[in-house]
Short mmCIF file of C-alpha atoms in Angstrom, two decimals:
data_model
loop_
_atom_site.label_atom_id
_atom_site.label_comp_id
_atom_site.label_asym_id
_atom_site.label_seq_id
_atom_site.Cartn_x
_atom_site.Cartn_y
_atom_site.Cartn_z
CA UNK A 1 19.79 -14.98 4.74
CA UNK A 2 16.15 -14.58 4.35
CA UNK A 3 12.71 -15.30 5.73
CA UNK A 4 9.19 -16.43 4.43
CA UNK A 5 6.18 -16.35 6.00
CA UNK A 6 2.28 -15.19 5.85
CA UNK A 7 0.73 -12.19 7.55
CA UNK A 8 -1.48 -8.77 6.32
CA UNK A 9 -2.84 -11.55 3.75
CA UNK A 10 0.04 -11.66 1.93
CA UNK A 11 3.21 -14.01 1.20
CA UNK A 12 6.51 -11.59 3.18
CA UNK A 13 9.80 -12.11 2.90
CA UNK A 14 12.61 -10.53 4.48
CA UNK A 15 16.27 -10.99 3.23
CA UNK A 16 19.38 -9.36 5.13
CA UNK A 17 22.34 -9.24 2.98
CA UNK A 18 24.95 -7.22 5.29
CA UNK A 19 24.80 -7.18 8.85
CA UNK A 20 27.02 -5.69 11.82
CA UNK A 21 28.55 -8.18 13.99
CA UNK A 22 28.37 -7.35 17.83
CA UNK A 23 31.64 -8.82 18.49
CA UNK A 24 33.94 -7.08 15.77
CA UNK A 25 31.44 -3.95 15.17
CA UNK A 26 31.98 -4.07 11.67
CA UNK A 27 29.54 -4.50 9.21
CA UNK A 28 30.02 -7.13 6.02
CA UNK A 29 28.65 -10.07 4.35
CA UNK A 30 26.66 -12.74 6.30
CA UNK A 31 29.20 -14.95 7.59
CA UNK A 32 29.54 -17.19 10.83
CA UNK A 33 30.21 -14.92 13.13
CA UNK A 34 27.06 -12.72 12.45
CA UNK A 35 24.81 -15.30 10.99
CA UNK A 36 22.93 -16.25 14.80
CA UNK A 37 22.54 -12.29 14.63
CA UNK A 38 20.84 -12.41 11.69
CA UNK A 39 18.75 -15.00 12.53
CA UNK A 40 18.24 -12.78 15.41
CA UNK A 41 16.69 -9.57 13.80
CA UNK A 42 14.70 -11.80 11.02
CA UNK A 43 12.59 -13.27 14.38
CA UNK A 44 12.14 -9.48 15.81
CA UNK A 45 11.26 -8.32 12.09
CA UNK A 46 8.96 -10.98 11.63
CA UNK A 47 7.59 -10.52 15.37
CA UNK A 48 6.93 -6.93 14.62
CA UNK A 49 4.98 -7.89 11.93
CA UNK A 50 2.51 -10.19 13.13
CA UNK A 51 2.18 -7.10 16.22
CA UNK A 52 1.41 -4.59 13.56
CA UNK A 53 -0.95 -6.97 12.04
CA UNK A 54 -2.91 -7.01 15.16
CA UNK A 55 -2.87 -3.52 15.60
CA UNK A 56 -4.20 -2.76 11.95
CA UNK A 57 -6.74 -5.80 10.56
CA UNK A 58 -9.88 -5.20 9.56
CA UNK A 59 -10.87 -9.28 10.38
CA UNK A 60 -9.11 -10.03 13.25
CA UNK A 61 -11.25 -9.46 16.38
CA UNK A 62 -8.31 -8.05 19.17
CA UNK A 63 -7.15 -5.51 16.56
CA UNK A 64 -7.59 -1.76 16.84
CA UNK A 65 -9.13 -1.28 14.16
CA UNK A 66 -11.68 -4.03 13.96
CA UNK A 67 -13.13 -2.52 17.38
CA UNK A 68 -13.31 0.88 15.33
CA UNK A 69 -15.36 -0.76 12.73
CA UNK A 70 -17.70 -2.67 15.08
CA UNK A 71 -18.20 -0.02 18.09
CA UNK A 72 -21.69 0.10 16.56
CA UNK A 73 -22.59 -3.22 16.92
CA UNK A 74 -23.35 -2.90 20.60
CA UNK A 75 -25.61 0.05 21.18
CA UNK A 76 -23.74 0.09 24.72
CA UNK A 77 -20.38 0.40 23.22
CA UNK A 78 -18.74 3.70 23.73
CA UNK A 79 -17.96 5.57 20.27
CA UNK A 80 -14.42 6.59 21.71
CA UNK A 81 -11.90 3.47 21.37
CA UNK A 82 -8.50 3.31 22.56
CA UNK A 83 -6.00 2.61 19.85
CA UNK A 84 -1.84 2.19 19.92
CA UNK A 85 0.32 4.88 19.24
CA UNK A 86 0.81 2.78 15.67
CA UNK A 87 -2.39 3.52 15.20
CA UNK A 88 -2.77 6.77 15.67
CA UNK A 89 0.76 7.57 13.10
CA UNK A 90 -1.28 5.62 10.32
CA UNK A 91 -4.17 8.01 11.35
CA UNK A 92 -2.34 10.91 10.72
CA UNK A 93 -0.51 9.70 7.90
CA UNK A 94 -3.72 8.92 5.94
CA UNK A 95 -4.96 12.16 6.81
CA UNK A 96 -2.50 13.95 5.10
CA UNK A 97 -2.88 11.39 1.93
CA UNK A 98 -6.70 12.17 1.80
CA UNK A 99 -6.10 16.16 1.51
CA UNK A 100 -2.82 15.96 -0.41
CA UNK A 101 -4.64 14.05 -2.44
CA UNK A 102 -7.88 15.43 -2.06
CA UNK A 103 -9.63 12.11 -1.33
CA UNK A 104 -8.37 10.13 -3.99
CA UNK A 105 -6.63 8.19 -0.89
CA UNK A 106 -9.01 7.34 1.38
CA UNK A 107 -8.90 4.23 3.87
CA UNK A 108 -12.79 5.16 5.09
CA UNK A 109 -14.36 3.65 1.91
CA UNK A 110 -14.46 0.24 3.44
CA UNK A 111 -18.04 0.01 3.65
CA UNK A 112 -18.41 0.59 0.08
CA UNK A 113 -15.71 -1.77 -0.75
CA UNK A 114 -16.75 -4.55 1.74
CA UNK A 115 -20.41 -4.03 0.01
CA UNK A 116 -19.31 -5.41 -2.76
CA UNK A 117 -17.86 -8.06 -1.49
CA UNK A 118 -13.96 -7.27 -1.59
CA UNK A 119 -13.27 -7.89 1.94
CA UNK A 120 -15.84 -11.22 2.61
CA UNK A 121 -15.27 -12.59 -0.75
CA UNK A 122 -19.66 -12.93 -1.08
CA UNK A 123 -19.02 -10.69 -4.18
CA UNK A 124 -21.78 -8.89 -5.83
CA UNK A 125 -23.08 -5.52 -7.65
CA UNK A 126 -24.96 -3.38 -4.73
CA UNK A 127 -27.67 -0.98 -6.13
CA UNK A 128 -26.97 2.78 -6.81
CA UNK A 129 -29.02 3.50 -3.74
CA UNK A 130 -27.30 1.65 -1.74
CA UNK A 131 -23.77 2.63 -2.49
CA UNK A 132 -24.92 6.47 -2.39
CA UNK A 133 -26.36 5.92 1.37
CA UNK A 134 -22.85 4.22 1.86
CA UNK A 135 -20.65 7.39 0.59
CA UNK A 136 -22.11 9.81 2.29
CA UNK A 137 -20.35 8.38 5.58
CA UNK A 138 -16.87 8.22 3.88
CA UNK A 139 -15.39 11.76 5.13
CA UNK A 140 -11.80 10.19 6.42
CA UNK A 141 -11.27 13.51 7.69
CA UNK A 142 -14.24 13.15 10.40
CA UNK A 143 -12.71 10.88 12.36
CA UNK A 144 -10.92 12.12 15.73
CA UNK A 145 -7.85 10.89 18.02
CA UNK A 146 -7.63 12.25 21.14
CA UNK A 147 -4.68 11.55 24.07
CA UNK A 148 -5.75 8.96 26.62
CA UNK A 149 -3.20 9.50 28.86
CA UNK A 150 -4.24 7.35 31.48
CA UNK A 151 -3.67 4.09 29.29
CA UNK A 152 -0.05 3.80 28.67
CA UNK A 153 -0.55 0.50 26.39
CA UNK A 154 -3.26 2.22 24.30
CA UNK A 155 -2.37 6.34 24.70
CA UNK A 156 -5.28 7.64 22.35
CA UNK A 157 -8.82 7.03 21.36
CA UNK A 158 -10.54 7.16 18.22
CA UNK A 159 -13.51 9.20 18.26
CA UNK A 160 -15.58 7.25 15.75
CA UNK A 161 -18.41 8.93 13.36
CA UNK A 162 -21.43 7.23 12.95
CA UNK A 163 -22.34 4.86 10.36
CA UNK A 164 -18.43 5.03 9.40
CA UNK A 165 -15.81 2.45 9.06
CA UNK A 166 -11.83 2.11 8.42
CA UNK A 167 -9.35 0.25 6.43
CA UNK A 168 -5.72 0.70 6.07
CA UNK A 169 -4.99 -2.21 3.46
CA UNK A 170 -3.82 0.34 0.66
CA UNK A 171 -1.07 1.50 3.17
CA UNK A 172 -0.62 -0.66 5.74
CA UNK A 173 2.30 -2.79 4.14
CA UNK A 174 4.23 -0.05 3.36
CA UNK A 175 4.15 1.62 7.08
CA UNK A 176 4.73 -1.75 8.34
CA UNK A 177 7.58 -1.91 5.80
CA UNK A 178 9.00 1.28 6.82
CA UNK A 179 8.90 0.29 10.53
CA UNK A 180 10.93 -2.48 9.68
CA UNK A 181 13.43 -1.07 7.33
CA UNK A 182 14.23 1.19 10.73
CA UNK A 183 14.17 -1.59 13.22
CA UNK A 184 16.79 -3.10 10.82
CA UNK A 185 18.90 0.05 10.47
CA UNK A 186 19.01 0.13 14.44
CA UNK A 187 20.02 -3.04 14.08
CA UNK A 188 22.86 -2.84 12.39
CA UNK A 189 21.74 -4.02 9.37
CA UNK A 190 23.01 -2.19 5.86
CA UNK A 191 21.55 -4.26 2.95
CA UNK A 192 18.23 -5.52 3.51
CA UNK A 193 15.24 -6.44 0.74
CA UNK A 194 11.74 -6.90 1.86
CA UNK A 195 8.90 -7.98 -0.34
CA UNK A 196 5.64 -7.85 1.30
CA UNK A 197 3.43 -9.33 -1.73
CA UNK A 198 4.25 -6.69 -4.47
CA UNK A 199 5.40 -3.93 -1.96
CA UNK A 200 9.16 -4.11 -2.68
CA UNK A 201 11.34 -1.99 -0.24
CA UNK A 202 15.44 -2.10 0.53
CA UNK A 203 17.64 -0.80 2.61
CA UNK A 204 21.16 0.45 0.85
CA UNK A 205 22.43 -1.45 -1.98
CA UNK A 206 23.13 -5.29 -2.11
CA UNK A 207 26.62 -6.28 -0.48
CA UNK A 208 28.77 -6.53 -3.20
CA UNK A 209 28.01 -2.88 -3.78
CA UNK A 210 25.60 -2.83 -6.64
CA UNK A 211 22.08 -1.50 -7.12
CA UNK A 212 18.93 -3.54 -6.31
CA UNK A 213 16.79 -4.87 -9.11
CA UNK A 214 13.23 -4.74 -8.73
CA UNK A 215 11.00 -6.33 -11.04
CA UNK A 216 7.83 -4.90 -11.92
CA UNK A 217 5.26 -7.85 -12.82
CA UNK A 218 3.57 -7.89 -15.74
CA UNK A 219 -0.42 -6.77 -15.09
CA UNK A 220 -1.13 -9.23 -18.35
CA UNK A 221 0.84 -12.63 -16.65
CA UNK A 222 2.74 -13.89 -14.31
CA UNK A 223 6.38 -12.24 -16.13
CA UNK A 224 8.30 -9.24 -15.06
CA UNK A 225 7.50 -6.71 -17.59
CA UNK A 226 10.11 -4.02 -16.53
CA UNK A 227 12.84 -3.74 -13.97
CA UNK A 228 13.94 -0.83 -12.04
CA UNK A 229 17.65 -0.37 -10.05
CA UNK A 230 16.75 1.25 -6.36
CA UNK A 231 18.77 2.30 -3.31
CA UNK A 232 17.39 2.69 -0.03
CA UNK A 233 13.63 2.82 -1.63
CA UNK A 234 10.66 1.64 -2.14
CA UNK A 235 9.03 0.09 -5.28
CA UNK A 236 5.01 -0.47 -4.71
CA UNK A 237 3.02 -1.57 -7.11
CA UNK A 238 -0.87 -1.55 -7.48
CA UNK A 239 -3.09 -3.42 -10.74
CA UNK A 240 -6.15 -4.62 -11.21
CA UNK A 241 -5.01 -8.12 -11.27
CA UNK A 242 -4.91 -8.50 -7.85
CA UNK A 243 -8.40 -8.90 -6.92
CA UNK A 244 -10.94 -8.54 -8.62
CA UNK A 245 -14.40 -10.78 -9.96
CA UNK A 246 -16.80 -10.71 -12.88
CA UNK A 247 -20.46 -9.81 -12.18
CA UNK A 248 -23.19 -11.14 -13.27
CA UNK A 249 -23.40 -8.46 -16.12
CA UNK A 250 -20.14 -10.04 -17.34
CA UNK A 251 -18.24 -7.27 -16.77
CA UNK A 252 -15.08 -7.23 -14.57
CA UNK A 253 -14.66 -5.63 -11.31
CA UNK A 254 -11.21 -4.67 -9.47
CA UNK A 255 -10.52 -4.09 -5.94
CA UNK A 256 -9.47 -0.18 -6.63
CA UNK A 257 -12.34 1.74 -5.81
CA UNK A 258 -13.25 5.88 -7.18
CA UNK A 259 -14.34 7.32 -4.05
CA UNK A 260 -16.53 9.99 -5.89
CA UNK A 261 -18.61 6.85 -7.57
CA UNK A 262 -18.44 4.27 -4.43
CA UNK A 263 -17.62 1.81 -7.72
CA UNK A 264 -14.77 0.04 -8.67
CA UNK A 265 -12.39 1.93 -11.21
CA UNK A 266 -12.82 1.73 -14.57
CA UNK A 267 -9.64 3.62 -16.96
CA UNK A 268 -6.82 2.65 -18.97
CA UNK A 269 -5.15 1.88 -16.26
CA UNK A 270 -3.64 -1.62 -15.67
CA UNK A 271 -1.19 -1.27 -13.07
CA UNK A 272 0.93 1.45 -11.31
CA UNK A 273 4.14 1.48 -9.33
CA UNK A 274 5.84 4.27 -6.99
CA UNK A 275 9.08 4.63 -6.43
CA UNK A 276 9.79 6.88 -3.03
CA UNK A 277 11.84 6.96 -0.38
CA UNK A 278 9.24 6.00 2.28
CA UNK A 279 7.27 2.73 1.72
CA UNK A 280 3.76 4.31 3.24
CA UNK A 281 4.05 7.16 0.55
CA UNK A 282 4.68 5.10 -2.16
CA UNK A 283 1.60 2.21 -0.85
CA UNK A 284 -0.33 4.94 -0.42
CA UNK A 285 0.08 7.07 -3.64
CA UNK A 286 0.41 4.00 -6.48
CA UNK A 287 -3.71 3.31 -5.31
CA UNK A 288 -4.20 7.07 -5.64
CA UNK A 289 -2.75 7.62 -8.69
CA UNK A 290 -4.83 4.75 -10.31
CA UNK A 291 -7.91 6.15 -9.63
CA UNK A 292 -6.82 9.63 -10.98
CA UNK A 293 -5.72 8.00 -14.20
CA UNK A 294 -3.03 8.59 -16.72
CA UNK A 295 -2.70 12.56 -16.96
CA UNK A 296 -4.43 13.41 -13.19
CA UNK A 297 -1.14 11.09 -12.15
CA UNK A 298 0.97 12.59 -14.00
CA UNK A 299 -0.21 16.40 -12.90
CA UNK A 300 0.22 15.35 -9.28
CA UNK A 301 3.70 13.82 -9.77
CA UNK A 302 4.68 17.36 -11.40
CA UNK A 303 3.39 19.13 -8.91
CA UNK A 304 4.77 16.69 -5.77
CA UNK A 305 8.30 15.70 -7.32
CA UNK A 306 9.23 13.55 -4.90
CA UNK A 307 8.54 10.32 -5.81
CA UNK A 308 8.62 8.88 -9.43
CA UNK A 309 6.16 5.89 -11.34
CA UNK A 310 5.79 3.10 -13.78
CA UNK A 311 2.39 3.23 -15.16
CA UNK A 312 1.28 0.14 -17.58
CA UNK A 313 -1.96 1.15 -19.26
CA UNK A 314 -4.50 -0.49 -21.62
CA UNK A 315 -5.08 1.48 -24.93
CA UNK A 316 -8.44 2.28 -25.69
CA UNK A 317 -10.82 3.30 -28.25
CA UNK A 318 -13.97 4.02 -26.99
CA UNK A 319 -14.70 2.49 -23.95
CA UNK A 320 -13.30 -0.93 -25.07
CA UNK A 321 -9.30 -2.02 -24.47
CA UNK A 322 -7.67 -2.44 -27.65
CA UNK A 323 -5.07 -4.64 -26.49
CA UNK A 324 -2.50 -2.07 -26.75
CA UNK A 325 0.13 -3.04 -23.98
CA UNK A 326 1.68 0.48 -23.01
CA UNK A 327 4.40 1.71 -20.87
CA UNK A 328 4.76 5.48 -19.20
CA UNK A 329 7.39 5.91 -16.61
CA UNK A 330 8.91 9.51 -15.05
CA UNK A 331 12.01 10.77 -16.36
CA UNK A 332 13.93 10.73 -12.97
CA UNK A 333 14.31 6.26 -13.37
CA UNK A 334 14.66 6.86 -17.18
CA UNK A 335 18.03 5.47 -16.73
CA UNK A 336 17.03 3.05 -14.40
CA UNK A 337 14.27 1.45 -16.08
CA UNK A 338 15.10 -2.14 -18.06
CA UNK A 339 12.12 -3.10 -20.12
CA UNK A 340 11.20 -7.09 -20.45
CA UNK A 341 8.59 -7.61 -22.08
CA UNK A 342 7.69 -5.36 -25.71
CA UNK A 343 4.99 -2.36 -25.71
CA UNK A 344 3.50 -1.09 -28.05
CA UNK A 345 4.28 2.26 -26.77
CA UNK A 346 6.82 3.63 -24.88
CA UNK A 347 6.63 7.25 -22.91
CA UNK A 348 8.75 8.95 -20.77
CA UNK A 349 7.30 11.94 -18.70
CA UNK A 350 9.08 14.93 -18.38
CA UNK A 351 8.90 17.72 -15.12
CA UNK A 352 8.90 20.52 -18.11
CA UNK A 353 5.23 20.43 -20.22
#
């Protein structure tokens, strides 16, 4: 049993495989006697959704985080605004990300990015000045949350810096994803697969038993180009095909941005996909690792070890693409991995140099 519907900007859809009934306690198949509570926890999934939404959107105007980004609008606003306790876990969350990853990750770019465009769709090139008055206000680590315990609805503030701005989008999906694989669990729910627009998450294996089978999309067309068999993980995948626009110079721009240029990336990178346990490290890390490119990904995954990847790259000579179509994926899925479409080149990373 499954369910479809819009929110974070992205087609969702939830599917419960294997549920626990309340009257016989046991867990099995979707059948009549726990199909109403199915249809139960798909309404409190999708609920919890559209609440986290509100909580983390950088356009709509009740959210947490769209007061952070205005409070300097109003010269009368206060600087310190009270936020969720949602809020304040993707907070910390991110914060670790930035210095794990030592700013590679890094949700206070979003002036940069909505200079050019990303975020109102009026896309267009901004001047070096500009964008280097823009990134010198893009220290994540600045921001401050403090306990508000007077508020029980919103139990922290956000002390904001000024000039600076938030966005969440590169890990938003996969913390809402995780909060949902647990609500399910709670539930009583064993086999679960959510797909949240390219963030692909599960919860144990299907019902007969067997492994899930998640499809990597191709970052050259609308085909799968590999598959990879998961348990209880998540499979998050971020490319260049997602958004992006072609400037006036003719050249094309994606929505991944190198925080130490304020500019959109530009490598052999075409797409990259995580594979971890928890959805918000994977969302996080696949947009990370495609800004540090093909070996600075690989030298973090041998250093971190818990998580693995499926990077699809360009091949280049010069600064031109070839049209090599190439495929590099860690050794711990090497016997996971089904490839669909051909490559030109085929590499599997080892932990050992």
């Amino acid at each position: 049993m499954s369910e479809s519907f819009f929110a974070m900007d992205t087609f969702m859809t939830v599917k419960i495989s294997s549920v626990e009934s309340e009257s016989v306690g046991k867990i099995g198949k979707i059948d009549k006697i726990n199909k109403k509570r199915a249809e139960k926890i798909l309404a409190e999934v999708k609920n919890e959704i559209f609440r986290l939404e509100k909580m983390l959107s950088v356009t709509k105007k009740e959210s947490d985080v769209y007061k952070i980004n205005s409070v300097f609008e109003n010269p009368n606003d206060k600087k310190m605004v009270p936020v969720h306790g949602e809020v304040k876990e993707i907070f910390d969350f991110s914060l670790a990300m930035y210095e794990e990853t030592n700013g590679f990750f890094n949700p206070a770019l979003y002036p940069v990015v909505r200079e050019w465009g990303f975020t109102t769709g009026d896309y267009k090139i901004p001047s070096d000045e500009k964008i280097s008055a823009l990134i010198s206000s893009t220290d994540f680590s600045q921001f401050e949350i403090l306990p508000s315990p007077s508020d029980s609805e919103f139990p922290f503030s956000v002390n904001v810096p000024e000039k600076m701005m938030v966005d969440f989008g590169a890990v938003a999906k996969g913390f809402a994803g995780d909060k949902v694989i647990s609500q399910m669990k709670n539930a009583g729910v064993s086999s679960a697969l959510i797909d949240f627009g390219g963030n692909v998450q599960s919860l144990g294996r299907k019902s007969d038993g067997s492994l899930w089978n998640v499809g990597i999309r191709s970052p050259w067309g609308d085909e799968v180009a590999c598959a990879v068999k998961v348990e209880s993980a998540a499979v998050i995948t971020s490319g260049g095909y997602e958004r992006f626009f072609v400037g006036d110079d003719g050249k094309t721009y994606i929505h991944i941005f190198d925080f130490r240029s304020g500019k959109p990336i530009e490598n052999e990178i075409a797409s990259v996909s995580v594979i971890a346990k928890n959805g918000a490290y994977a969302d996080s890390l696949c947009t990370a690792l495609f800004v540090m490119g093909v070996e600075g990904a690989i030298e973090f995954w041998r250093e971190r070890r818990d998580f693995d990847f499926v990077i699809m790259t360009n091949g280049k000579t010069d600064d031109e693409n070839s049209g090599e179509r190439n495929l590099i994926y860690s050794e711990g899925i090497a016997d996971s991995v089904e490839i669909v479409i051909p490559f030109e080149k085929v590499r599997v990373v080892h932990l050992k140099k």
